[in-house]
Amino acid sequence: MAVESLVLRNFQRHHKLAIKFTLGVSCLTGESDAGKSSVIRALRWLATNRPAGTGYIHRDGGADAKRTASAHLHIDGRSVKRVRGPGRNVFILDGDKLAAFGAGVPESVERLLNLGPINFQDQHQPHFLFSLTPGQAAQALNEVVNM
């Protein structure tokens, strides 16, 4: 899987952010409170439809400003976009609008991204696998490789 770019609009602290990735490992760096964790949260939001609600939408005009948040990912020559705002809650895969997916993620998006909650870790969580019992670690590894 080659992630090519990510564009965020009105997501947490990012009014507009565009990131181009290169092949291999990418590293986000920056000062504290620059929005690095917001980028990871946006990827989680795109892949898992979490967090729910609209609390992550960036509001320039104060609490009453109505905005729409979006995350647009280009991956392996394909495009997946997640859009959420007043009266709007959709995924767009290669230009096709996918609605009525409930609290989950449309199956076609899920297959393309092949990411789930186990792929994401918050900065305040203990180190993955090191804090688990051997049985829990084995179960987590089985989930990662789809066993």
Tab-separated table of N, CA and C in Angstrom:
chain	number	residue	atom	x	y	z
A	1	MET	N	0.854	-1.174	0.000
A	1	MET	CA	0.000	0.000	0.000
A	1	MET	C	0.898	1.234	0.000
A	2	ALA	N	0.707	2.112	-0.966
A	2	ALA	CA	1.480	3.347	-1.053
A	2	ALA	C	0.556	4.542	-0.837
A	3	VAL	N	0.727	5.196	0.294
A	3	VAL	CA	-0.046	6.403	0.585
A	3	VAL	C	0.666	7.566	-0.096
A	4	GLU	N	-0.053	8.264	-0.964
A	4	GLU	CA	0.553	9.321	-1.761
A	4	GLU	C	0.385	10.712	-1.136
A	5	SER	N	-0.823	11.016	-0.664
A	5	SER	CA	-1.057	12.334	-0.084
A	5	SER	C	-2.283	12.320	0.821
A	6	LEU	N	-2.332	13.320	1.676
A	6	LEU	CA	-3.464	13.522	2.580
A	6	LEU	C	-3.764	15.011	2.608
A	7	VAL	N	-5.041	15.364	2.430
A	7	VAL	CA	-5.471	16.761	2.519
A	7	VAL	C	-6.550	16.840	3.585
A	8	LEU	N	-6.337	17.700	4.572
A	8	LEU	CA	-7.310	17.930	5.639
A	8	LEU	C	-7.885	19.329	5.497
A	9	ARG	N	-9.181	19.425	5.721
A	9	ARG	CA	-9.845	20.735	5.756
A	9	ARG	C	-10.708	20.797	7.013
A	10	ASN	N	-10.471	21.849	7.790
A	10	ASN	CA	-11.256	22.118	9.003
A	10	ASN	C	-11.278	20.940	9.971
A	11	PHE	N	-10.163	20.260	10.101
A	11	PHE	CA	-10.074	19.150	11.046
A	11	PHE	C	-9.176	19.565	12.203
A	12	GLN	N	-9.760	19.632	13.394
A	12	GLN	CA	-9.109	20.090	14.611
A	12	GLN	C	-8.383	21.404	14.351
A	13	ARG	N	-7.091	21.482	14.526
A	13	ARG	CA	-6.410	22.761	14.393
A	13	ARG	C	-6.093	23.123	12.946
A	14	HIS	N	-6.331	22.216	12.018
A	14	HIS	CA	-5.955	22.442	10.621
A	14	HIS	C	-7.121	22.995	9.805
A	15	HIS	N	-6.990	24.261	9.417
A	15	HIS	CA	-7.975	24.840	8.496
A	15	HIS	C	-7.790	24.195	7.124
A	16	LYS	N	-6.550	24.136	6.666
A	16	LYS	CA	-6.213	23.431	5.432
A	16	LYS	C	-4.777	22.935	5.563
A	17	LEU	N	-4.604	21.639	5.335
A	17	LEU	CA	-3.275	21.029	5.417
A	17	LEU	C	-3.149	20.006	4.302
A	18	ALA	N	-2.060	20.079	3.555
A	18	ALA	CA	-1.790	19.100	2.494
A	18	ALA	C	-0.418	18.483	2.768
A	19	ILE	N	-0.378	17.148	2.801
A	19	ILE	CA	0.863	16.418	3.035
A	19	ILE	C	1.101	15.488	1.853
A	20	LYS	N	2.280	15.552	1.280
A	20	LYS	CA	2.678	14.590	0.238
A	20	LYS	C	3.660	13.626	0.877
A	21	PHE	N	3.408	12.341	0.683
A	21	PHE	CA	4.256	11.306	1.256
A	21	PHE	C	5.199	10.761	0.190
A	22	THR	N	6.346	10.258	0.628
A	22	THR	CA	7.264	9.578	-0.274
A	22	THR	C	7.205	8.088	0.040
A	23	LEU	N	7.722	7.275	-0.852
A	23	LEU	CA	7.746	5.839	-0.597
A	23	LEU	C	8.593	5.542	0.630
A	24	GLY	N	8.221	4.537	1.365
A	24	GLY	CA	8.956	4.167	2.569
A	24	GLY	C	8.277	4.703	3.806
A	25	VAL	N	9.063	5.010	4.797
A	25	VAL	CA	8.555	5.473	6.084
A	25	VAL	C	8.494	6.991	6.102
A	26	SER	N	7.381	7.525	6.558
A	26	SER	CA	7.234	8.971	6.716
A	26	SER	C	7.183	9.305	8.191
A	27	CYS	N	7.709	10.463	8.539
A	27	CYS	CA	7.756	10.882	9.939
A	27	CYS	C	7.198	12.298	10.036
A	28	LEU	N	6.249	12.493	10.945
A	28	LEU	CA	5.705	13.825	11.200
A	28	LEU	C	6.502	14.460	12.338
A	29	THR	N	7.039	15.637	12.105
A	29	THR	CA	7.781	16.340	13.139
A	29	THR	C	7.226	17.750	13.270
A	30	GLY	N	7.473	18.355	14.412
A	30	GLY	CA	7.030	19.721	14.620
A	30	GLY	C	7.009	20.074	16.095
A	31	GLU	N	6.791	21.342	16.354
A	31	GLU	CA	6.706	21.839	17.720
A	31	GLU	C	5.504	21.218	18.428
A	32	SER	N	5.491	21.325	19.748
A	32	SER	CA	4.323	20.893	20.509
A	32	SER	C	3.116	21.704	20.066
A	33	ASP	N	1.975	21.057	20.016
A	33	ASP	CA	0.717	21.688	19.650
A	33	ASP	C	0.702	22.205	18.208
A	34	ALA	N	1.499	21.564	17.340
A	34	ALA	CA	1.523	21.952	15.926
A	34	ALA	C	0.466	21.212	15.118
A	35	GLY	N	-0.108	20.127	15.683
A	35	GLY	CA	-1.155	19.393	14.986
A	35	GLY	C	-0.737	18.028	14.459
A	36	LYS	N	0.404	17.513	14.918
A	36	LYS	CA	0.860	16.185	14.471
A	36	LYS	C	-0.143	15.109	14.865
A	37	SER	N	-0.605	15.129	16.081
A	37	SER	CA	-1.589	14.134	16.541
A	37	SER	C	-2.913	14.286	15.800
A	38	SER	N	-3.246	15.502	15.396
A	38	SER	CA	-4.475	15.729	14.626
A	38	SER	C	-4.427	14.997	13.292
A	39	VAL	N	-3.253	14.912	12.695
A	39	VAL	CA	-3.109	14.198	11.423
A	39	VAL	C	-3.420	12.716	11.635
A	40	ILE	N	-2.891	12.144	12.718
A	40	ILE	CA	-3.153	10.733	13.018
A	40	ILE	C	-4.638	10.534	13.337
A	41	ARG	N	-5.237	11.473	14.092
A	41	ARG	CA	-6.672	11.373	14.388
A	41	ARG	C	-7.505	11.442	13.115
A	42	ALA	N	-7.098	12.277	12.162
A	42	ALA	CA	-7.823	12.372	10.894
A	42	ALA	C	-7.741	11.058	10.118
A	43	LEU	N	-6.585	10.423	10.118
A	43	LEU	CA	-6.455	9.117	9.460
A	43	LEU	C	-7.333	8.079	10.152
A	44	ARG	N	-7.360	8.115	11.493
A	44	ARG	CA	-8.231	7.188	12.235
A	44	ARG	C	-9.698	7.469	11.900
A	45	TRP	N	-10.075	8.741	11.833
A	45	TRP	CA	-11.449	9.138	11.502
A	45	TRP	C	-11.831	8.618	10.122
A	46	LEU	N	-10.914	8.702	9.181
A	46	LEU	CA	-11.160	8.229	7.827
A	46	LEU	C	-11.287	6.705	7.786
A	47	ALA	N	-10.443	6.001	8.542
A	47	ALA	CA	-10.399	4.539	8.478
A	47	ALA	C	-11.425	3.845	9.374
A	48	THR	N	-11.851	4.504	10.465
A	48	THR	CA	-12.712	3.826	11.446
A	48	THR	C	-14.023	4.553	11.734
A	49	ASN	N	-14.201	5.761	11.167
A	49	ASN	CA	-15.388	6.569	11.439
A	49	ASN	C	-15.466	6.959	12.911
A	50	ARG	N	-14.323	7.100	13.541
A	50	ARG	CA	-14.226	7.525	14.936
A	50	ARG	C	-13.230	8.669	15.014
A	51	PRO	N	-13.456	9.727	15.739
A	51	PRO	CA	-14.539	9.901	16.687
A	51	PRO	C	-15.850	10.242	15.985
A	52	ALA	N	-16.922	9.921	16.673
A	52	ALA	CA	-18.253	10.270	16.186
A	52	ALA	C	-18.522	11.739	16.522
A	53	GLY	N	-19.602	12.254	16.015
A	53	GLY	CA	-19.965	13.635	16.327
A	53	GLY	C	-19.226	14.621	15.453
A	54	THR	N	-19.210	15.880	15.903
A	54	THR	CA	-18.579	16.946	15.124
A	54	THR	C	-17.620	17.794	15.963
A	55	GLY	N	-17.232	17.320	17.140
A	55	GLY	CA	-16.369	18.095	18.022
A	55	GLY	C	-14.987	18.366	17.459
A	56	TYR	N	-14.553	17.627	16.472
A	56	TYR	CA	-13.228	17.780	15.871
A	56	TYR	C	-13.218	18.825	14.753
A	57	ILE	N	-14.386	19.350	14.365
A	57	ILE	CA	-14.443	20.306	13.261
A	57	ILE	C	-13.862	21.642	13.709
A	58	HIS	N	-12.900	22.143	12.944
A	58	HIS	CA	-12.240	23.431	13.190
A	58	HIS	C	-13.238	24.557	12.949
A	59	ARG	N	-13.347	25.481	13.888
A	59	ARG	CA	-14.319	26.569	13.763
A	59	ARG	C	-13.591	27.913	13.866
A	60	ASP	N	-13.336	28.526	12.717
A	60	ASP	CA	-12.682	29.836	12.696
A	60	ASP	C	-13.565	30.942	13.232
A	61	GLY	N	-14.860	30.864	12.933
A	61	GLY	CA	-15.773	31.948	13.259
A	61	GLY	C	-16.391	31.847	14.638
A	62	GLY	N	-15.824	31.066	15.538
A	62	GLY	CA	-16.383	30.906	16.866
A	62	GLY	C	-17.274	29.683	16.946
A	63	ALA	N	-17.883	29.486	18.096
A	63	ALA	CA	-18.667	28.276	18.352
A	63	ALA	C	-19.879	28.147	17.441
A	64	ASP	N	-20.400	29.285	16.949
A	64	ASP	CA	-21.598	29.227	16.111
A	64	ASP	C	-21.296	28.997	14.630
A	65	ALA	N	-20.023	29.059	14.246
A	65	ALA	CA	-19.677	28.879	12.833
A	65	ALA	C	-19.971	27.439	12.412
A	66	LYS	N	-20.654	27.293	11.284
A	66	LYS	CA	-20.963	25.954	10.784
A	66	LYS	C	-19.950	25.608	9.710
A	67	ARG	N	-19.232	24.542	9.937
A	67	ARG	CA	-18.184	24.129	9.024
A	67	ARG	C	-18.361	22.673	8.644
A	68	THR	N	-17.649	22.305	7.604
A	68	THR	CA	-17.576	20.919	7.189
A	68	THR	C	-16.127	20.490	7.276
A	69	ALA	N	-15.864	19.335	7.884
A	69	ALA	CA	-14.514	18.785	7.964
A	69	ALA	C	-14.367	17.714	6.899
A	70	SER	N	-13.147	17.597	6.353
A	70	SER	CA	-12.899	16.529	5.392
A	70	SER	C	-11.462	16.051	5.494
A	71	ALA	N	-11.281	14.787	5.151
A	71	ALA	CA	-9.965	14.178	5.018
A	71	ALA	C	-9.964	13.462	3.681
A	72	HIS	N	-8.991	13.782	2.835
A	72	HIS	CA	-8.928	13.235	1.482
A	72	HIS	C	-7.578	12.530	1.323
A	73	LEU	N	-7.624	11.228	1.124
A	73	LEU	CA	-6.421	10.412	1.047
A	73	LEU	C	-6.271	9.836	-0.355
A	74	HIS	N	-5.075	9.964	-0.910
A	74	HIS	CA	-4.743	9.320	-2.180
A	74	HIS	C	-3.837	8.139	-1.863
A	75	ILE	N	-4.247	6.961	-2.291
A	75	ILE	CA	-3.544	5.731	-1.936
A	75	ILE	C	-3.585	4.772	-3.127
A	76	ASP	N	-2.432	4.325	-3.554
A	76	ASP	CA	-2.321	3.379	-4.675
A	76	ASP	C	-3.102	3.845	-5.906
A	77	GLY	N	-3.017	5.144	-6.210
A	77	GLY	CA	-3.703	5.676	-7.378
A	77	GLY	C	-5.201	5.842	-7.216
A	78	ARG	N	-5.703	5.615	-6.017
A	78	ARG	CA	-7.139	5.738	-5.750
A	78	ARG	C	-7.374	6.894	-4.785
A	79	SER	N	-8.640	7.263	-4.646
A	79	SER	CA	-9.002	8.400	-3.820
A	79	SER	C	-10.126	8.020	-2.865
A	80	VAL	N	-9.928	8.323	-1.589
A	80	VAL	CA	-11.008	8.143	-0.618
A	80	VAL	C	-11.105	9.434	0.201
A	81	LYS	N	-12.328	9.917	0.326
A	81	LYS	CA	-12.568	11.172	1.038
A	81	LYS	C	-13.681	10.955	2.046
A	82	ARG	N	-13.534	11.573	3.197
A	82	ARG	CA	-14.529	11.524	4.274
A	82	ARG	C	-14.956	12.945	4.522
A	83	VAL	N	-16.251	13.210	4.523
A	83	VAL	CA	-16.787	14.561	4.703
A	83	VAL	C	-17.861	14.521	5.778
A	84	ARG	N	-17.773	15.467	6.726
A	84	ARG	CA	-18.765	15.538	7.805
A	84	ARG	C	-19.050	16.997	8.112
A	85	GLY	N	-20.330	17.312	8.179
A	85	GLY	CA	-20.743	18.661	8.520
A	85	GLY	C	-22.232	18.679	8.742
A	86	PRO	N	-22.815	19.864	8.885
A	86	PRO	CA	-24.251	19.958	9.107
A	86	PRO	C	-25.038	19.269	7.991
A	87	GLY	N	-25.739	18.209	8.340
A	87	GLY	CA	-26.541	17.485	7.371
A	87	GLY	C	-25.756	16.677	6.353
A	88	ARG	N	-24.471	16.490	6.580
A	88	ARG	CA	-23.638	15.774	5.614
A	88	ARG	C	-22.703	14.819	6.342
A	89	ASN	N	-22.739	13.565	5.940
A	89	ASN	CA	-21.895	12.543	6.549
A	89	ASN	C	-21.666	11.465	5.494
A	90	VAL	N	-20.610	11.620	4.685
A	90	VAL	CA	-20.398	10.721	3.549
A	90	VAL	C	-18.935	10.311	3.406
A	91	PHE	N	-18.764	9.201	2.726
A	91	PHE	CA	-17.472	8.789	2.197
A	91	PHE	C	-17.583	8.909	0.683
A	92	ILE	N	-16.488	9.252	0.025
A	92	ILE	CA	-16.455	9.322	-1.431
A	92	ILE	C	-15.254	8.497	-1.878
A	93	LEU	N	-15.516	7.412	-2.588
A	93	LEU	CA	-14.469	6.509	-3.050
A	93	LEU	C	-14.378	6.606	-4.569
A	94	ASP	N	-13.229	7.087	-5.047
A	94	ASP	CA	-12.998	7.242	-6.488
A	94	ASP	C	-14.153	7.979	-7.168
A	95	GLY	N	-14.675	9.014	-6.486
A	95	GLY	CA	-15.742	9.835	-7.039
A	95	GLY	C	-17.146	9.351	-6.761
A	96	ASP	N	-17.303	8.137	-6.247
A	96	ASP	CA	-18.626	7.597	-5.939
A	96	ASP	C	-18.999	7.896	-4.495
A	97	LYS	N	-20.131	8.540	-4.299
A	97	LYS	CA	-20.616	8.906	-2.968
A	97	LYS	C	-21.202	7.677	-2.285
A	98	LEU	N	-20.721	7.393	-1.067
A	98	LEU	CA	-21.201	6.259	-0.281
A	98	LEU	C	-21.863	6.802	0.977
A	99	ALA	N	-23.142	6.566	1.127
A	99	ALA	CA	-23.882	7.053	2.286
A	99	ALA	C	-24.572	5.878	2.966
A	100	ALA	N	-25.258	6.134	4.052
A	100	ALA	CA	-26.017	5.128	4.796
A	100	ALA	C	-25.140	3.969	5.251
A	101	PHE	N	-24.018	4.311	5.893
A	101	PHE	CA	-23.095	3.289	6.372
A	101	PHE	C	-23.165	3.121	7.884
A	102	GLY	N	-24.055	3.843	8.552
A	102	GLY	CA	-24.216	3.714	10.000
A	102	GLY	C	-22.999	4.200	10.754
A	103	ALA	N	-22.642	3.487	11.810
A	103	ALA	CA	-21.505	3.893	12.635
A	103	ALA	C	-20.192	3.323	12.126
A	104	GLY	N	-20.245	2.489	11.089
A	104	GLY	CA	-19.037	1.861	10.569
A	104	GLY	C	-18.455	2.616	9.392
A	105	VAL	N	-17.742	1.879	8.564
A	105	VAL	CA	-17.105	2.406	7.365
A	105	VAL	C	-17.608	1.564	6.194
A	106	PRO	N	-17.910	2.169	5.059
A	106	PRO	CA	-18.346	1.367	3.916
A	106	PRO	C	-17.324	0.261	3.607
A	107	GLU	N	-17.842	-0.919	3.275
A	107	GLU	CA	-16.979	-2.084	3.080
A	107	GLU	C	-15.903	-1.844	2.024
A	108	SER	N	-16.230	-1.148	0.948
A	108	SER	CA	-15.247	-0.893	-0.110
A	108	SER	C	-14.104	-0.004	0.394
A	109	VAL	N	-14.399	0.954	1.261
A	109	VAL	CA	-13.369	1.804	1.856
A	109	VAL	C	-12.538	0.984	2.838
A	110	GLU	N	-13.208	0.178	3.631
A	110	GLU	CA	-12.532	-0.683	4.600
A	110	GLU	C	-11.523	-1.607	3.903
A	111	ARG	N	-11.937	-2.198	2.782
A	111	ARG	CA	-11.038	-3.095	2.028
A	111	ARG	C	-9.844	-2.336	1.472
A	112	LEU	N	-10.066	-1.139	0.930
A	112	LEU	CA	-8.976	-0.359	0.351
A	112	LEU	C	-7.958	0.033	1.413
A	113	LEU	N	-8.430	0.561	2.536
A	113	LEU	CA	-7.520	1.050	3.566
A	113	LEU	C	-6.904	-0.072	4.391
A	114	ASN	N	-7.676	-1.134	4.625
A	114	ASN	CA	-7.209	-2.262	5.424
A	114	ASN	C	-6.626	-1.801	6.762
A	115	LEU	N	-7.321	-0.878	7.398
A	115	LEU	CA	-6.912	-0.342	8.693
A	115	LEU	C	-8.084	-0.432	9.654
A	116	GLY	N	-7.786	-0.647	10.915
A	116	GLY	CA	-8.812	-0.690	11.946
A	116	GLY	C	-8.278	-0.096	13.229
A	117	PRO	N	-9.040	-0.161	14.293
A	117	PRO	CA	-8.610	0.434	15.566
A	117	PRO	C	-7.255	-0.073	16.042
A	118	ILE	N	-6.913	-1.316	15.731
A	118	ILE	CA	-5.637	-1.858	16.210
A	118	ILE	C	-4.434	-1.172	15.558
A	119	ASN	N	-4.645	-0.518	14.423
A	119	ASN	CA	-3.557	0.143	13.708
A	119	ASN	C	-3.219	1.524	14.265
A	120	PHE	N	-4.009	2.014	15.194
A	120	PHE	CA	-3.807	3.359	15.715
A	120	PHE	C	-3.547	3.311	17.212
A	121	GLN	N	-2.642	4.172	17.666
A	121	GLN	CA	-2.331	4.261	19.077
A	121	GLN	C	-2.220	5.734	19.457
A	122	ASP	N	-2.826	6.100	20.574
A	122	ASP	CA	-2.712	7.468	21.064
A	122	ASP	C	-1.380	7.659	21.754
A	123	GLN	N	-0.923	8.893	21.810
A	123	GLN	CA	0.379	9.178	22.400
A	123	GLN	C	0.434	8.893	23.900
A	124	HIS	N	-0.710	8.821	24.562
A	124	HIS	CA	-0.704	8.590	26.009
A	124	HIS	C	-0.978	7.139	26.376
A	125	GLN	N	-1.128	6.266	25.393
A	125	GLN	CA	-1.334	4.848	25.675
A	125	GLN	C	0.023	4.191	25.949
A	126	PRO	N	0.012	3.090	26.726
A	126	PRO	CA	1.273	2.371	26.929
A	126	PRO	C	1.757	1.791	25.600
A	127	HIS	N	3.038	1.492	25.520
A	127	HIS	CA	3.611	0.944	24.289
A	127	HIS	C	2.896	-0.334	23.903
A	128	PHE	N	2.498	-0.410	22.643
A	128	PHE	CA	1.752	-1.546	22.121
A	128	PHE	C	2.533	-2.841	22.345
A	129	LEU	N	1.848	-3.857	22.753
A	129	LEU	CA	2.331	-5.217	23.022
A	129	LEU	C	3.123	-5.334	24.326
A	130	PHE	N	3.899	-4.304	24.710
A	130	PHE	CA	4.717	-4.414	25.917
A	130	PHE	C	3.880	-4.473	27.188
A	131	SER	N	2.693	-3.890	27.165
A	131	SER	CA	1.857	-3.860	28.367
A	131	SER	C	0.822	-4.986	28.377
A	132	LEU	N	0.847	-5.861	27.374
A	132	LEU	CA	-0.128	-6.938	27.276
A	132	LEU	C	0.419	-8.247	27.828
A	133	THR	N	-0.506	-9.110	28.242
A	133	THR	CA	-0.098	-10.459	28.631
A	133	THR	C	0.288	-11.209	27.357
A	134	PRO	N	1.006	-12.323	27.459
A	134	PRO	CA	1.349	-13.079	26.243
A	134	PRO	C	0.116	-13.485	25.424
A	135	GLY	N	-0.952	-13.879	26.077
A	135	GLY	CA	-2.169	-14.250	25.359
A	135	GLY	C	-2.784	-13.073	24.631
A	136	GLN	N	-2.815	-11.897	25.288
A	136	GLN	CA	-3.355	-10.691	24.654
A	136	GLN	C	-2.490	-10.257	23.483
A	137	ALA	N	-1.167	-10.371	23.633
A	137	ALA	CA	-0.250	-10.001	22.547
A	137	ALA	C	-0.465	-10.915	21.342
A	138	ALA	N	-0.617	-12.219	21.598
A	138	ALA	CA	-0.857	-13.170	20.503
A	138	ALA	C	-2.169	-12.849	19.807
A	139	GLN	N	-3.207	-12.521	20.574
A	139	GLN	CA	-4.499	-12.175	19.999
A	139	GLN	C	-4.393	-10.911	19.143
A	140	ALA	N	-3.663	-9.905	19.618
A	140	ALA	CA	-3.489	-8.666	18.872
A	140	ALA	C	-2.711	-8.920	17.578
A	141	LEU	N	-1.663	-9.733	17.643
A	141	LEU	CA	-0.888	-10.043	16.426
A	141	LEU	C	-1.737	-10.821	15.425
A	142	ASN	N	-2.559	-11.728	15.912
A	142	ASN	CA	-3.462	-12.467	15.018
A	142	ASN	C	-4.425	-11.506	14.311
A	143	GLU	N	-4.897	-10.498	15.040
A	143	GLU	CA	-5.806	-9.525	14.438
A	143	GLU	C	-5.097	-8.708	13.366
A	144	VAL	N	-3.832	-8.353	13.612
A	144	VAL	CA	-3.073	-7.563	12.649
A	144	VAL	C	-2.894	-8.315	11.329
A	145	VAL	N	-2.628	-9.612	11.404
A	145	VAL	CA	-2.390	-10.403	10.178
A	145	VAL	C	-3.650	-11.126	9.708
A	146	ASN	N	-4.798	-10.737	10.264
A	146	ASN	CA	-6.091	-11.280	9.848
A	146	ASN	C	-6.196	-12.794	10.014
A	147	MET	N	-5.748	-13.327	11.117
A	147	MET	CA	-5.877	-14.768	11.373
A	147	MET	C	-7.132	-15.037	12.165
